[in-house]
mmCIF file of C-alpha atoms in Angstrom:
data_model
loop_
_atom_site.group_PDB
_atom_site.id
_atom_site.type_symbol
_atom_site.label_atom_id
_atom_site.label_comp_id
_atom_site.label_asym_id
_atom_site.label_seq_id
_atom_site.Cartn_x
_atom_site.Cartn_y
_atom_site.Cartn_z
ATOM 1 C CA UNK A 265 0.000 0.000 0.000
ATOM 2 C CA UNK A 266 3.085 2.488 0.620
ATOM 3 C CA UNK A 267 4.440 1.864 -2.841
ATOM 4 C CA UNK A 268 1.137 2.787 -3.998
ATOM 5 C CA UNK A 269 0.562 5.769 -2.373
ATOM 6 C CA UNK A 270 4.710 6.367 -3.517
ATOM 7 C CA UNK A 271 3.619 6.011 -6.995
ATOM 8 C CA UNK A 272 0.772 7.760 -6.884
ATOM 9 C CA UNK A 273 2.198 10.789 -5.491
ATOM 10 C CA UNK A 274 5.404 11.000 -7.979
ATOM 11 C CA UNK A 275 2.579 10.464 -11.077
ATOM 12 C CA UNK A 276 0.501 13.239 -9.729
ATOM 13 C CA UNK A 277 3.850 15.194 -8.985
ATOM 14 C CA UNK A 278 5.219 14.547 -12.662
ATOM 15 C CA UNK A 279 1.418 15.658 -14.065
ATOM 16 C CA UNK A 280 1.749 18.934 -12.722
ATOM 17 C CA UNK A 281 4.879 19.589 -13.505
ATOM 18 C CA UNK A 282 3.484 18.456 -17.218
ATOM 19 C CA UNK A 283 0.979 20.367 -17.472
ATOM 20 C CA UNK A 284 3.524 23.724 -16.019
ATOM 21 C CA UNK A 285 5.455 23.104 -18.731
ATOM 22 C CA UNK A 286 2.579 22.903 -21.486
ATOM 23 C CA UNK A 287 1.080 26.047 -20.235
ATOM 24 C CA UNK A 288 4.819 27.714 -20.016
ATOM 25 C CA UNK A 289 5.415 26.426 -23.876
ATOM 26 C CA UNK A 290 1.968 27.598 -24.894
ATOM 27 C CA UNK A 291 2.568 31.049 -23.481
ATOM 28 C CA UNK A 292 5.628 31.321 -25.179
ATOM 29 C CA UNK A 293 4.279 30.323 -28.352
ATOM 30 C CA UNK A 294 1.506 33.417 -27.694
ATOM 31 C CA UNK A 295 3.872 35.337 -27.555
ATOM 32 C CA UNK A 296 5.686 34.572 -30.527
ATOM 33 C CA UNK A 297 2.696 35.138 -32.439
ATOM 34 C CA UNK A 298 1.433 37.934 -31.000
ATOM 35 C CA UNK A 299 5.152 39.260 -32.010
ATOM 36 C CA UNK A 300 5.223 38.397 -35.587
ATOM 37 C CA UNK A 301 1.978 39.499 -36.048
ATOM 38 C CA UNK A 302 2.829 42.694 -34.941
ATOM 39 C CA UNK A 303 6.071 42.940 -37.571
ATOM 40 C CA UNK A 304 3.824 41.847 -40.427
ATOM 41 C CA UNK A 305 1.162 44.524 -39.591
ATOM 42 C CA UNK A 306 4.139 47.521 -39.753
ATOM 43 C CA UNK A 307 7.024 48.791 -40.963
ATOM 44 C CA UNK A 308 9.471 48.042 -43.748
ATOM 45 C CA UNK A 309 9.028 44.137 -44.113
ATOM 46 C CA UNK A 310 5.078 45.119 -44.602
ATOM 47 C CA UNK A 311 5.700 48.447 -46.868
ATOM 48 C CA UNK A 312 7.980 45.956 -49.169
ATOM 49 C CA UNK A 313 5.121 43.338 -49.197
ATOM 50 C CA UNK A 314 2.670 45.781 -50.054
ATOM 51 C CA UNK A 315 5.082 46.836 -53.344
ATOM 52 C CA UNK A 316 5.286 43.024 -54.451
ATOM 53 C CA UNK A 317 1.978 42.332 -54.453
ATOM 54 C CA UNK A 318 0.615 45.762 -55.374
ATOM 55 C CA UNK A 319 -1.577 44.391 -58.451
ATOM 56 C CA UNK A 320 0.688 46.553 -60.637
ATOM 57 C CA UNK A 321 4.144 45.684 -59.671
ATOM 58 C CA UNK A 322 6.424 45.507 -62.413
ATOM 59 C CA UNK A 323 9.707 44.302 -62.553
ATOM 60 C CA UNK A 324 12.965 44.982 -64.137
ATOM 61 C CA UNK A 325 16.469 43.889 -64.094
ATOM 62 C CA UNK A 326 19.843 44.760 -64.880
ATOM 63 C CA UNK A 327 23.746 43.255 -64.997
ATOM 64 C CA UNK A 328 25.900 45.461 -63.943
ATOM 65 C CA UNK A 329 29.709 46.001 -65.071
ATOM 66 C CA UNK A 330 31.156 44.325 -62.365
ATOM 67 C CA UNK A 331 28.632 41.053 -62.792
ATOM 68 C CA UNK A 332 26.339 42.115 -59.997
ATOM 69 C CA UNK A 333 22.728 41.962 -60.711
ATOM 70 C CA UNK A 334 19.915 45.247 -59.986
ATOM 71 C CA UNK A 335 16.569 44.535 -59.882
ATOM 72 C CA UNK A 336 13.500 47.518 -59.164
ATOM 73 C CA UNK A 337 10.147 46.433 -58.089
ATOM 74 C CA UNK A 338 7.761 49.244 -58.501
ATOM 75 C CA UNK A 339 4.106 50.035 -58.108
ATOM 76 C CA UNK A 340 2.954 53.451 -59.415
ATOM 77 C CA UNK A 341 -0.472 53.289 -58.100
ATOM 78 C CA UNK A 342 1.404 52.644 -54.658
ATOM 79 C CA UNK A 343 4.127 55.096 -55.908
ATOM 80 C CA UNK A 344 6.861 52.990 -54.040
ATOM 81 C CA UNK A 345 9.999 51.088 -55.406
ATOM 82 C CA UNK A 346 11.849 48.277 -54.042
ATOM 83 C CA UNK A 347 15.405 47.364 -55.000
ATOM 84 C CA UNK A 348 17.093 43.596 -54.980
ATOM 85 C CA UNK A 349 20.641 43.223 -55.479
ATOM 86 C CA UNK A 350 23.271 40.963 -55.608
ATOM 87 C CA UNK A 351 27.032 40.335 -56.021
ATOM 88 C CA UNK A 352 27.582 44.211 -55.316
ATOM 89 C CA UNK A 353 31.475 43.608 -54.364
ATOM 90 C CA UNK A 354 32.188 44.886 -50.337
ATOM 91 C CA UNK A 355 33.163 48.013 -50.040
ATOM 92 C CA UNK A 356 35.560 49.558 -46.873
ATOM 93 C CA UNK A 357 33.357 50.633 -43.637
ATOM 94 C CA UNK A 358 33.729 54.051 -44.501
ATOM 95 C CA UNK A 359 32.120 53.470 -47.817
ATOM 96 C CA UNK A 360 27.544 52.705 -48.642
ATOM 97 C CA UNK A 361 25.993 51.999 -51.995
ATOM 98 C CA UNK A 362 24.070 54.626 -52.494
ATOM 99 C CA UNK A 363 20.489 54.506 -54.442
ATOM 100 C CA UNK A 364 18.925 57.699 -56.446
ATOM 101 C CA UNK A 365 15.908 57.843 -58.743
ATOM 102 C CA UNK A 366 16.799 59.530 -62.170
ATOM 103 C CA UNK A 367 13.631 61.691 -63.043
ATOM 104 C CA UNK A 368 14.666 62.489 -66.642
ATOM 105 C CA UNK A 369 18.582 63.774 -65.584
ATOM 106 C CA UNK A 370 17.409 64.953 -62.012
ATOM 107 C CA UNK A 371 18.706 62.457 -59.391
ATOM 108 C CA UNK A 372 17.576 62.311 -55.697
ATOM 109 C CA UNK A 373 18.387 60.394 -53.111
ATOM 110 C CA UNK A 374 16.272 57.007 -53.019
ATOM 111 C CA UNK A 375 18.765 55.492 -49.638
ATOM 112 C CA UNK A 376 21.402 53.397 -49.247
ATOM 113 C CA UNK A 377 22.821 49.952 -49.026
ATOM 114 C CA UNK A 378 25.514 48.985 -46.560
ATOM 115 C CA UNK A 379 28.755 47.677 -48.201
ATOM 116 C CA UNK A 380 28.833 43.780 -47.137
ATOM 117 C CA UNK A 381 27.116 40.783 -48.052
ATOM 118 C CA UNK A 382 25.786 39.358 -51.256
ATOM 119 C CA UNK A 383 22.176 39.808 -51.327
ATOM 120 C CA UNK A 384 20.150 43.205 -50.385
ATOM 121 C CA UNK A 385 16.931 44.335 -50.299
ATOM 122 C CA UNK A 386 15.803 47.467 -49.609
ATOM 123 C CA UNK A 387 12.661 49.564 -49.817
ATOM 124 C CA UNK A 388 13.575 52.817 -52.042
ATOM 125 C CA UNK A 389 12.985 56.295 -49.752
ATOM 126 C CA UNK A 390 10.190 58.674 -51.049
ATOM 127 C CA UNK A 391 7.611 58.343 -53.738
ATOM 128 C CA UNK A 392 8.303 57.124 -57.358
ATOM 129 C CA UNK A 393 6.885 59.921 -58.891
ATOM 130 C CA UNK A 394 8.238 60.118 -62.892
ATOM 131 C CA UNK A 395 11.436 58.518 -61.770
ATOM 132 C CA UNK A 396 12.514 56.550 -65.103
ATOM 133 C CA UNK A 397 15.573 54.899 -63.555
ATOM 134 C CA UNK A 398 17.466 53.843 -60.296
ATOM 135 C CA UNK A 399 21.251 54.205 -59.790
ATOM 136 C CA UNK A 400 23.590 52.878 -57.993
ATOM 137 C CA UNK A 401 26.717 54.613 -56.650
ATOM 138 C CA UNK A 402 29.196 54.387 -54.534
ATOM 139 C CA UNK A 403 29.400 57.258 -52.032
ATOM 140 C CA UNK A 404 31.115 57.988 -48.340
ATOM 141 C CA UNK A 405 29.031 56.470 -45.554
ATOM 142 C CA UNK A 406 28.696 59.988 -44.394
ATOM 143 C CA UNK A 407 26.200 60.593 -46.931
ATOM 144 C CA UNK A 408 26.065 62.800 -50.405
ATOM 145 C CA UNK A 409 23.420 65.081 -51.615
ATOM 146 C CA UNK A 410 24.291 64.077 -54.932
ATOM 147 C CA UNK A 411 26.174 61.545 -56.677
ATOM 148 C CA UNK A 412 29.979 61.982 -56.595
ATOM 149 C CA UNK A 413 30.980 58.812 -58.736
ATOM 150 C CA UNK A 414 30.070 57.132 -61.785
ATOM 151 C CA UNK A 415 27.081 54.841 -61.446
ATOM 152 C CA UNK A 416 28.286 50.727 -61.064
ATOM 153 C CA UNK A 417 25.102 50.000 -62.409
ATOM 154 C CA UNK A 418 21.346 51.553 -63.359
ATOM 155 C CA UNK A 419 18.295 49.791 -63.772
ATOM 156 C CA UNK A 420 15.326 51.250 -65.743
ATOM 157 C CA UNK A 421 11.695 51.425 -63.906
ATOM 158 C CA UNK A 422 9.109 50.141 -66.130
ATOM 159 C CA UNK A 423 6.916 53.015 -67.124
#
């Protein structure tokens, strides 16, 4: 009868701590969802989204000099522009990538890339407006106004 009430007591012992540990992962699973819910309802990652499946997103793509690839994603009727690139060589710490719309000769500033890795992705600053082309230059990591070197690559933005 001991070794009964022995057993009994370490299966109702284990059950509990069970069931702590079900409620502790199921919390933590709330949470998680309650987290990426919240990403996907703001910011960048959803701004990009909303470019790629505006129902006019087109797409165009270029190879640069150096072998890297451009690519522009962009949705007048959202009047925003997305940019995918890859094999853009590294460049020093001191040194970005920098991105600018070309409205018929007029470039402005459309943000920048960091120097390292092989793939980016990057949601294009301001509105598309009658920009007929995105550059790509290298500039200081300080930041330019305006281009200060030759582009390493353009891609046209279907009209």
């Amino acid at each position: 009868m001991r070794r009964l009430r022995w057993a009994l007591a370490c299966c109702a012992a284990a059950a509990v701590a069970f069931g702590g540990i079900a409620l502790w992962q199921h919390q933590e699973a709330e949470e998680a969802r309650a987290g990426l819910s919240a990403s996907r309802a703001s910011g960048p990652a959803r701004e990009l989204a909303e470019v790629l499946a505006a129902p006019d997103a087109q797409v165009n793509a270029a190879r640069f000099e150096d072998g890297a690839t451009g690519c522009v994603i962009v949705s007048r009727s959202e009047s925003k522009a997305a940019f995918i690139a890859t094999g853009l060589p590294k460049l020093p710490a001191d040194q970005v990538y920098a991105l600018w719309y070309d409205d018929d000769g007029t470039t402005r500033s459309a943000g920048t890339l960091a120097g390292g890795g092989s793939w980016h992705i990057q949601l294009l600053d301001g509105p598309v407006d009658q920009a007929t082309a995105v550059g790509v230059t290298v500039e200081s990591a300080a930041g330019s106004t305006t281009p200060t070197t030759a582009p390493v690559g353009v891609v046209d933005i279907p009209a």
